[in-house]
mmCIF file of C-alpha atoms in Angstrom:
data_model
loop_
_atom_site.group_PDB
_atom_site.id
_atom_site.type_symbol
_atom_site.label_atom_id
_atom_site.label_comp_id
_atom_site.label_asym_id
_atom_site.label_seq_id
_atom_site.Cartn_x
_atom_site.Cartn_y
_atom_site.Cartn_z
ATOM 1 C CA MET A 13 28.931 -47.040 -62.399
ATOM 2 C CA MET A 14 26.161 -46.663 -64.944
ATOM 3 C CA LYS A 15 26.821 -46.859 -68.559
ATOM 4 C CA GLN A 16 26.159 -43.630 -70.540
ATOM 5 C CA SER A 17 23.739 -43.891 -73.291
ATOM 6 C CA PRO A 18 24.994 -43.277 -76.899
ATOM 7 C CA PHE A 19 22.845 -40.153 -77.110
ATOM 8 C CA ILE A 20 24.620 -38.440 -73.971
ATOM 9 C CA SER A 21 27.949 -39.724 -75.142
ATOM 10 C CA ASP A 22 27.370 -38.150 -78.672
ATOM 11 C CA PHE A 23 25.968 -34.880 -77.183
ATOM 12 C CA LYS A 24 29.199 -34.615 -75.113
ATOM 13 C CA LYS A 25 31.476 -35.109 -78.063
ATOM 14 C CA PHE A 26 29.510 -32.368 -79.958
ATOM 15 C CA ILE A 27 29.533 -30.005 -76.990
ATOM 16 C CA MET A 28 33.258 -30.402 -76.423
ATOM 17 C CA ARG A 29 34.279 -29.771 -80.202
ATOM 18 C CA GLY A 30 36.000 -26.658 -80.623
ATOM 19 C CA ASN A 31 33.491 -25.028 -83.107
ATOM 20 C CA VAL A 32 30.730 -25.025 -80.712
ATOM 21 C CA ILE A 33 32.759 -23.712 -77.966
ATOM 22 C CA ASP A 34 33.950 -20.845 -80.393
ATOM 23 C CA MET A 35 30.550 -20.240 -81.475
ATOM 24 C CA ALA A 36 29.303 -19.798 -77.830
ATOM 25 C CA VAL A 37 31.979 -17.274 -76.983
ATOM 26 C CA GLY A 38 31.180 -15.431 -80.295
ATOM 27 C CA ILE A 39 27.538 -15.192 -79.339
ATOM 28 C CA ILE A 40 28.278 -13.997 -75.876
ATOM 29 C CA ILE A 41 30.715 -11.440 -77.292
ATOM 30 C CA GLY A 42 28.281 -10.359 -80.009
ATOM 31 C CA ALA A 43 25.605 -9.826 -77.392
ATOM 32 C CA ALA A 44 27.969 -7.431 -75.382
ATOM 33 C CA PHE A 45 29.093 -5.823 -78.609
ATOM 34 C CA GLY A 46 25.361 -5.091 -79.548
ATOM 35 C CA LYS A 47 24.775 -3.423 -76.171
ATOM 36 C CA ILE A 48 27.678 -1.239 -76.551
ATOM 37 C CA VAL A 49 26.711 -0.306 -80.208
ATOM 38 C CA SER A 50 23.111 0.382 -78.983
ATOM 39 C CA SER A 51 24.478 2.646 -76.312
ATOM 40 C CA ALA A 52 26.757 4.327 -78.799
ATOM 41 C CA VAL A 53 23.819 4.992 -81.195
ATOM 42 C CA SER A 54 21.257 6.277 -78.605
ATOM 43 C CA ASP A 55 23.438 7.989 -76.311
ATOM 44 C CA LEU A 56 26.199 9.694 -78.900
ATOM 45 C CA ILE A 57 25.016 9.262 -82.382
ATOM 46 C CA MET A 58 21.268 10.050 -82.300
ATOM 47 C CA PRO A 59 21.540 13.077 -80.214
ATOM 48 C CA VAL A 60 24.071 14.661 -82.613
ATOM 49 C CA VAL A 61 21.707 13.523 -85.606
ATOM 50 C CA GLY A 62 18.764 15.035 -83.998
ATOM 51 C CA LEU A 63 20.471 18.285 -83.206
ATOM 52 C CA LEU A 64 21.531 18.494 -86.846
ATOM 53 C CA LEU A 65 17.837 18.002 -87.849
ATOM 54 C CA GLY A 66 16.690 20.922 -85.688
ATOM 55 C CA GLY A 67 16.630 19.409 -82.011
ATOM 56 C CA ILE A 68 14.664 16.383 -82.820
ATOM 57 C CA ASN A 69 14.661 13.546 -79.975
ATOM 58 C CA PHE A 70 14.113 10.377 -82.209
ATOM 59 C CA THR A 71 12.821 8.152 -78.997
ATOM 60 C CA ASN A 72 9.786 10.800 -78.824
ATOM 61 C CA LEU A 73 8.854 10.390 -82.526
ATOM 62 C CA LYS A 74 5.377 8.652 -82.653
ATOM 63 C CA ILE A 75 1.845 8.659 -84.304
ATOM 64 C CA THR A 76 -0.738 8.360 -81.665
ATOM 65 C CA LEU A 77 -3.711 6.169 -82.962
ATOM 66 C CA ALA A 78 -5.758 6.406 -79.981
ATOM 67 C CA HIS A 79 -5.303 8.629 -76.927
ATOM 68 C CA ALA A 80 -5.155 7.647 -73.425
ATOM 69 C CA SER A 81 -8.396 7.206 -71.811
ATOM 70 C CA VAL A 82 -10.415 6.079 -68.811
ATOM 71 C CA ASN A 83 -12.724 3.003 -69.178
ATOM 72 C CA ALA A 84 -15.923 2.356 -67.252
ATOM 73 C CA ALA A 85 -14.193 0.794 -64.430
ATOM 74 C CA GLY A 86 -12.089 3.890 -63.809
ATOM 75 C CA GLU A 87 -8.955 2.338 -65.085
ATOM 76 C CA THR A 88 -6.626 4.362 -67.103
ATOM 77 C CA VAL A 89 -6.080 2.883 -70.710
ATOM 78 C CA PRO A 90 -2.825 3.790 -72.060
ATOM 79 C CA ALA A 91 -2.388 5.555 -75.650
ATOM 80 C CA VAL A 92 -1.744 3.326 -78.739
ATOM 81 C CA THR A 93 1.096 4.793 -80.531
ATOM 82 C CA LEU A 94 3.391 3.884 -83.514
ATOM 83 C CA ASN A 95 6.899 4.643 -82.107
ATOM 84 C CA TYR A 96 8.637 5.166 -85.446
ATOM 85 C CA GLY A 97 11.353 7.138 -83.892
ATOM 86 C CA ASN A 98 12.503 3.897 -81.894
ATOM 87 C CA PHE A 99 12.333 2.084 -85.008
ATOM 88 C CA ILE A 100 14.780 4.538 -86.737
ATOM 89 C CA GLN A 101 17.192 4.288 -83.761
ATOM 90 C CA VAL A 102 17.083 0.289 -83.922
ATOM 91 C CA THR A 103 17.784 0.536 -87.715
ATOM 92 C CA VAL A 104 20.750 2.720 -87.211
ATOM 93 C CA ASP A 105 21.953 0.142 -84.452
ATOM 94 C CA PHE A 106 21.573 -2.716 -86.943
ATOM 95 C CA LEU A 107 23.509 -0.855 -89.695
ATOM 96 C CA ILE A 108 26.416 0.045 -87.446
ATOM 97 C CA ILE A 109 26.666 -3.641 -86.067
ATOM 98 C CA SER A 110 26.282 -4.884 -89.634
ATOM 99 C CA PHE A 111 29.158 -2.587 -90.966
ATOM 100 C CA ALA A 112 31.307 -3.642 -88.014
ATOM 101 C CA ILE A 113 30.938 -7.182 -88.709
ATOM 102 C CA PHE A 114 31.639 -6.718 -92.405
ATOM 103 C CA LEU A 115 34.858 -5.107 -91.525
ATOM 104 C CA LEU A 116 35.783 -7.690 -89.103
ATOM 105 C CA ILE A 117 35.178 -10.419 -91.800
ATOM 106 C CA LYS A 118 37.097 -8.401 -94.372
ATOM 107 C CA LEU A 119 40.085 -8.109 -91.871
ATOM 108 C CA MET A 120 39.861 -11.858 -91.029
ATOM 109 C CA GLY A 121 39.873 -12.571 -94.707
ATOM 110 C CA LYS A 122 42.829 -10.589 -95.494
ATOM 111 C CA LEU A 123 44.782 -12.038 -92.569
ATOM 112 C CA SER A 124 44.021 -15.722 -93.879
ATOM 113 C CA ARG A 125 45.147 -14.849 -97.406
ATOM 114 C CA LYS A 126 48.348 -13.377 -95.952
ATOM 115 C CA LYS A 127 48.912 -16.814 -94.125
ATOM 116 C CA GLU A 128 48.289 -18.605 -97.295
ATOM 117 C CA GLU A 129 50.447 -16.356 -99.276
ATOM 118 C CA THR A 130 53.636 -16.762 -96.897
ATOM 119 C CA PRO A 131 55.489 -19.968 -98.059
ATOM 120 C CA ALA A 132 56.063 -22.324 -95.616
ATOM 121 C CA THR A 133 59.680 -23.313 -94.866
ATOM 122 C CA PRO A 134 60.554 -26.672 -96.663
ATOM 123 C CA PRO A 135 61.155 -29.599 -94.540
ATOM 124 C CA PRO A 136 64.840 -30.495 -94.081
ATOM 125 C CA PRO A 137 66.174 -32.998 -96.522
ATOM 126 C CA SER A 138 66.080 -36.575 -95.665
ATOM 127 C CA GLU A 139 68.891 -38.467 -94.129
ATOM 128 C CA GLU A 140 69.426 -40.327 -97.629
ATOM 129 C CA VAL A 141 69.617 -36.838 -99.414
ATOM 130 C CA GLN A 142 72.079 -35.493 -96.910
ATOM 131 C CA LEU A 143 74.231 -38.483 -97.218
ATOM 132 C CA LEU A 144 74.218 -38.035 -100.965
ATOM 133 C CA THR A 145 75.000 -34.439 -100.590
ATOM 134 C CA GLN A 146 78.196 -35.299 -98.297
ATOM 135 C CA ILE A 147 79.337 -37.798 -100.742
ATOM 136 C CA ARG A 148 78.963 -35.467 -103.639
ATOM 137 C CA ASP A 149 81.012 -32.838 -101.807
ATOM 138 C CA LEU A 150 83.647 -35.189 -100.833
ATOM 139 C CA LEU A 151 83.988 -36.241 -104.629
ATOM 140 C CA GLN A 152 84.236 -32.725 -105.695
ATOM 141 C CA ASN A 153 86.913 -31.977 -103.220
ATOM 142 C CA LYS A 154 89.135 -34.794 -104.456
ATOM 143 C CA LYS A 155 89.407 -33.579 -107.917
#
């Protein structure tokens, strides 16, 4: 059996720590959450906002810098555009995701404070204290 190098051994210890695994799970869930929020913004929120602003479709908002053309070789050169509508939509995505994360962190902070506030049950008295208590009770009963 081959002996593992200290580097590989240290790497295995690092990977198997709970924090790294928790972080990996958080990244995967965060990516899925980002897709859900992006869909909610593009499919639910922005159409309503566009309708309220007079039927604007934000994904179509752009400034054309150069129109599409055909070059000397007969190939079509696409138009050069600044897609600021898409930028607005991505900004709304970011704001919603940031707000959701803010609320989640705030909730976790409240839960951890409640945990700290609840007093832990005191440990049971030691055997010596229990014995002394029994002696005291016996002496009080003899009176």
